[in-house]
Amino acid sequence: TAEFGAGNHALALRELEAVWKAPVTSPLAGKAALLAARIHMAAESPQQAVGLLRSRFAELPQPEGQMLLAACLEAAGDLPAAAAAYQHVYYRYPSAPEAAAAEKELARLRTRLGEDYPPPMPQEMLARAEAWRRARQDCLRRAVLGSRSGRALPAAPRRRL
């Protein structure tokens, strides 16, 4: 909202509450939650941002929502949980730009946490391999279909894994 840009965090949060209190779920609810979490972070309230993101997690666009949750967890001082959230982005969304950013954050947290760094879960590592396999199949499918039609096909939309 314009209020957030002007630094009026309380008013900006009140404006966003209207999105969640509407009788019908708004398609903007996830984006509103991301903005509200950013407002809480700007107001130096990372715990409130974490609570908000967790309560609205199903509505959040991914992997953006998971990346913001990781940053909020880190700001709140929960470094192992932040590492786990960054791992989720890195392993579940390998072709997304956020995966490269998550990889950098993970390297930094691995150094900070040392032996307390949480190991990635095996199912996360398998999910990364599966996501790359599907992406390769999609690429091959587009190439075959494009060669049959004699024209290039548009890029496939990003999938939610």
JSON list of N, CA and C in Angstrom, two decimals, residues 61-64 67 86 88-103 128 131-132 135 158-161:
[
{"chain": "A", "resi": 61, "resn": "PRO", "atom": "N", "xyz": [2.16, -17.22, -2.53]},
{"chain": "A", "resi": 61, "resn": "PRO", "atom": "CA", "xyz": [2.79, -17.68, -3.77]},
{"chain": "A", "resi": 61, "resn": "PRO", "atom": "C", "xyz": [4.16, -18.25, -3.43]},
{"chain": "A", "resi": 62, "resn": "GLN", "atom": "N", "xyz": [4.48, -19.37, -4.06]},
{"chain": "A", "resi": 62, "resn": "GLN", "atom": "CA", "xyz": [5.75, -20.03, -3.77]},
{"chain": "A", "resi": 62, "resn": "GLN", "atom": "C", "xyz": [6.65, -20.00, -5.01]},
{"chain": "A", "resi": 63, "resn": "PRO", "atom": "N", "xyz": [7.91, -19.92, -4.82]},
{"chain": "A", "resi": 63, "resn": "PRO", "atom": "CA", "xyz": [8.69, -20.05, -3.60]},
{"chain": "A", "resi": 63, "resn": "PRO", "atom": "C", "xyz": [8.92, -18.73, -2.85]},
{"chain": "A", "resi": 64, "resn": "GLU", "atom": "N", "xyz": [8.32, -17.66, -3.34]},
{"chain": "A", "resi": 64, "resn": "GLU", "atom": "CA", "xyz": [8.50, -16.34, -2.71]},
{"chain": "A", "resi": 64, "resn": "GLU", "atom": "C", "xyz": [8.10, -16.36, -1.23]},
{"chain": "A", "resi": 67, "resn": "MET", "atom": "N", "xyz": [10.74, -18.16, 0.88]},
{"chain": "A", "resi": 67, "resn": "MET", "atom": "CA", "xyz": [11.96, -17.35, 1.01]},
{"chain": "A", "resi": 67, "resn": "MET", "atom": "C", "xyz": [11.76, -16.24, 2.05]},
{"chain": "A", "resi": 86, "resn": "TYR", "atom": "N", "xyz": [15.05, -22.31, 3.86]},
{"chain": "A", "resi": 86, "resn": "TYR", "atom": "CA", "xyz": [15.87, -22.09, 2.66]},
{"chain": "A", "resi": 86, "resn": "TYR", "atom": "C", "xyz": [16.11, -23.42, 1.93]},
{"chain": "A", "resi": 88, "resn": "HIS", "atom": "N", "xyz": [14.11, -25.90, 1.80]},
{"chain": "A", "resi": 88, "resn": "HIS", "atom": "CA", "xyz": [12.86, -26.22, 1.10]},
{"chain": "A", "resi": 88, "resn": "HIS", "atom": "C", "xyz": [12.83, -25.54, -0.26]},
{"chain": "A", "resi": 89, "resn": "VAL", "atom": "N", "xyz": [13.20, -24.27, -0.30]},
{"chain": "A", "resi": 89, "resn": "VAL", "atom": "CA", "xyz": [13.22, -23.55, -1.57]},
{"chain": "A", "resi": 89, "resn": "VAL", "atom": "C", "xyz": [14.25, -24.16, -2.51]},
{"chain": "A", "resi": 90, "resn": "TYR", "atom": "N", "xyz": [15.44, -24.38, -2.01]},
{"chain": "A", "resi": 90, "resn": "TYR", "atom": "CA", "xyz": [16.52, -24.91, -2.84]},
{"chain": "A", "resi": 90, "resn": "TYR", "atom": "C", "xyz": [16.16, -26.27, -3.43]},
{"chain": "A", "resi": 91, "resn": "TYR", "atom": "N", "xyz": [15.59, -27.15, -2.63]},
{"chain": "A", "resi": 91, "resn": "TYR", "atom": "CA", "xyz": [15.30, -28.50, -3.10]},
{"chain": "A", "resi": 91, "resn": "TYR", "atom": "C", "xyz": [13.98, -28.64, -3.84]},
{"chain": "A", "resi": 92, "resn": "ARG", "atom": "N", "xyz": [12.98, -27.87, -3.48]},
{"chain": "A", "resi": 92, "resn": "ARG", "atom": "CA", "xyz": [11.66, -28.01, -4.11]},
{"chain": "A", "resi": 92, "resn": "ARG", "atom": "C", "xyz": [11.46, -27.16, -5.37]},
{"chain": "A", "resi": 93, "resn": "TYR", "atom": "N", "xyz": [12.22, -26.10, -5.50]},
{"chain": "A", "resi": 93, "resn": "TYR", "atom": "CA", "xyz": [12.06, -25.19, -6.64]},
{"chain": "A", "resi": 93, "resn": "TYR", "atom": "C", "xyz": [13.41, -24.95, -7.33]},
{"chain": "A", "resi": 94, "resn": "PRO", "atom": "N", "xyz": [14.06, -26.01, -7.80]},
{"chain": "A", "resi": 94, "resn": "PRO", "atom": "CA", "xyz": [15.44, -25.86, -8.29]},
{"chain": "A", "resi": 94, "resn": "PRO", "atom": "C", "xyz": [15.60, -24.96, -9.50]},
{"chain": "A", "resi": 95, "resn": "SER", "atom": "N", "xyz": [14.59, -24.83, -10.33]},
{"chain": "A", "resi": 95, "resn": "SER", "atom": "CA", "xyz": [14.72, -23.99, -11.52]},
{"chain": "A", "resi": 95, "resn": "SER", "atom": "C", "xyz": [14.28, -22.55, -11.29]},
{"chain": "A", "resi": 96, "resn": "ALA", "atom": "N", "xyz": [13.78, -22.25, -10.10]},
{"chain": "A", "resi": 96, "resn": "ALA", "atom": "CA", "xyz": [13.34, -20.89, -9.79]},
{"chain": "A", "resi": 96, "resn": "ALA", "atom": "C", "xyz": [14.54, -20.02, -9.43]},
{"chain": "A", "resi": 97, "resn": "PRO", "atom": "N", "xyz": [14.48, -18.74, -9.75]},
{"chain": "A", "resi": 97, "resn": "PRO", "atom": "CA", "xyz": [15.58, -17.84, -9.36]},
{"chain": "A", "resi": 97, "resn": "PRO", "atom": "C", "xyz": [15.83, -17.83, -7.85]},
{"chain": "A", "resi": 98, "resn": "GLU", "atom": "N", "xyz": [14.79, -18.07, -7.08]},
{"chain": "A", "resi": 98, "resn": "GLU", "atom": "CA", "xyz": [14.93, -18.08, -5.63]},
{"chain": "A", "resi": 98, "resn": "GLU", "atom": "C", "xyz": [15.83, -19.22, -5.15]},
{"chain": "A", "resi": 99, "resn": "ALA", "atom": "N", "xyz": [15.95, -20.29, -5.94]},
{"chain": "A", "resi": 99, "resn": "ALA", "atom": "CA", "xyz": [16.80, -21.41, -5.53]},
{"chain": "A", "resi": 99, "resn": "ALA", "atom": "C", "xyz": [18.26, -20.99, -5.44]},
{"chain": "A", "resi": 100, "resn": "ALA", "atom": "N", "xyz": [18.70, -20.16, -6.37]},
{"chain": "A", "resi": 100, "resn": "ALA", "atom": "CA", "xyz": [20.09, -19.68, -6.34]},
{"chain": "A", "resi": 100, "resn": "ALA", "atom": "C", "xyz": [20.30, -18.79, -5.11]},
{"chain": "A", "resi": 101, "resn": "ALA", "atom": "N", "xyz": [19.33, -17.95, -4.81]},
{"chain": "A", "resi": 101, "resn": "ALA", "atom": "CA", "xyz": [19.43, -17.09, -3.62]},
{"chain": "A", "resi": 101, "resn": "ALA", "atom": "C", "xyz": [19.42, -17.95, -2.36]},
{"chain": "A", "resi": 102, "resn": "ALA", "atom": "N", "xyz": [18.58, -18.98, -2.33]},
{"chain": "A", "resi": 102, "resn": "ALA", "atom": "CA", "xyz": [18.53, -19.87, -1.17]},
{"chain": "A", "resi": 102, "resn": "ALA", "atom": "C", "xyz": [19.85, -20.60, -0.99]},
{"chain": "A", "resi": 103, "resn": "GLU", "atom": "N", "xyz": [20.47, -20.99, -2.08]},
{"chain": "A", "resi": 103, "resn": "GLU", "atom": "CA", "xyz": [21.76, -21.68, -1.99]},
{"chain": "A", "resi": 103, "resn": "GLU", "atom": "C", "xyz": [22.82, -20.79, -1.32]},
{"chain": "A", "resi": 128, "resn": "ARG", "atom": "N", "xyz": [14.10, -32.50, -5.37]},
{"chain": "A", "resi": 128, "resn": "ARG", "atom": "CA", "xyz": [14.91, -31.69, -6.30]},
{"chain": "A", "resi": 128, "resn": "ARG", "atom": "C", "xyz": [15.21, -32.49, -7.57]},
{"chain": "A", "resi": 131, "resn": "ALA", "atom": "N", "xyz": [12.07, -32.72, -9.62]},
{"chain": "A", "resi": 131, "resn": "ALA", "atom": "CA", "xyz": [11.73, -31.44, -10.27]},
{"chain": "A", "resi": 131, "resn": "ALA", "atom": "C", "xyz": [12.59, -31.23, -11.52]},
{"chain": "A", "resi": 132, "resn": "TRP", "atom": "N", "xyz": [13.87, -31.55, -11.43]},
{"chain": "A", "resi": 132, "resn": "TRP", "atom": "CA", "xyz": [14.75, -31.42, -12.60]},
{"chain": "A", "resi": 132, "resn": "TRP", "atom": "C", "xyz": [14.34, -32.42, -13.69]},
{"chain": "A", "resi": 135, "resn": "ALA", "atom": "N", "xyz": [11.32, -31.00, -15.39]},
{"chain": "A", "resi": 135, "resn": "ALA", "atom": "CA", "xyz": [11.68, -29.84, -16.21]},
{"chain": "A", "resi": 135, "resn": "ALA", "atom": "C", "xyz": [12.33, -30.30, -17.51]},
{"chain": "A", "resi": 158, "resn": "ARG", "atom": "N", "xyz": [6.01, -21.67, -14.97]},
{"chain": "A", "resi": 158, "resn": "ARG", "atom": "CA", "xyz": [6.63, -22.32, -13.82]},
{"chain": "A", "resi": 158, "resn": "ARG", "atom": "C", "xyz": [5.62, -23.16, -13.10]},
{"chain": "A", "resi": 159, "resn": "ARG", "atom": "N", "xyz": [6.07, -24.34, -12.72]},
{"chain": "A", "resi": 159, "resn": "ARG", "atom": "CA", "xyz": [5.19, -25.24, -11.98]},
{"chain": "A", "resi": 159, "resn": "ARG", "atom": "C", "xyz": [5.37, -25.07, -10.49]},
{"chain": "A", "resi": 160, "resn": "ARG", "atom": "N", "xyz": [4.33, -25.33, -9.78]},
{"chain": "A", "resi": 160, "resn": "ARG", "atom": "CA", "xyz": [4.38, -25.36, -8.32]},
{"chain": "A", "resi": 160, "resn": "ARG", "atom": "C", "xyz": [4.64, -26.80, -7.93]},
{"chain": "A", "resi": 161, "resn": "LEU", "atom": "N", "xyz": [5.71, -27.02, -7.21]},
{"chain": "A", "resi": 161, "resn": "LEU", "atom": "CA", "xyz": [6.08, -28.39, -6.84]},
{"chain": "A", "resi": 161, "resn": "LEU", "atom": "C", "xyz": [5.58, -28.75, -5.48]}
]
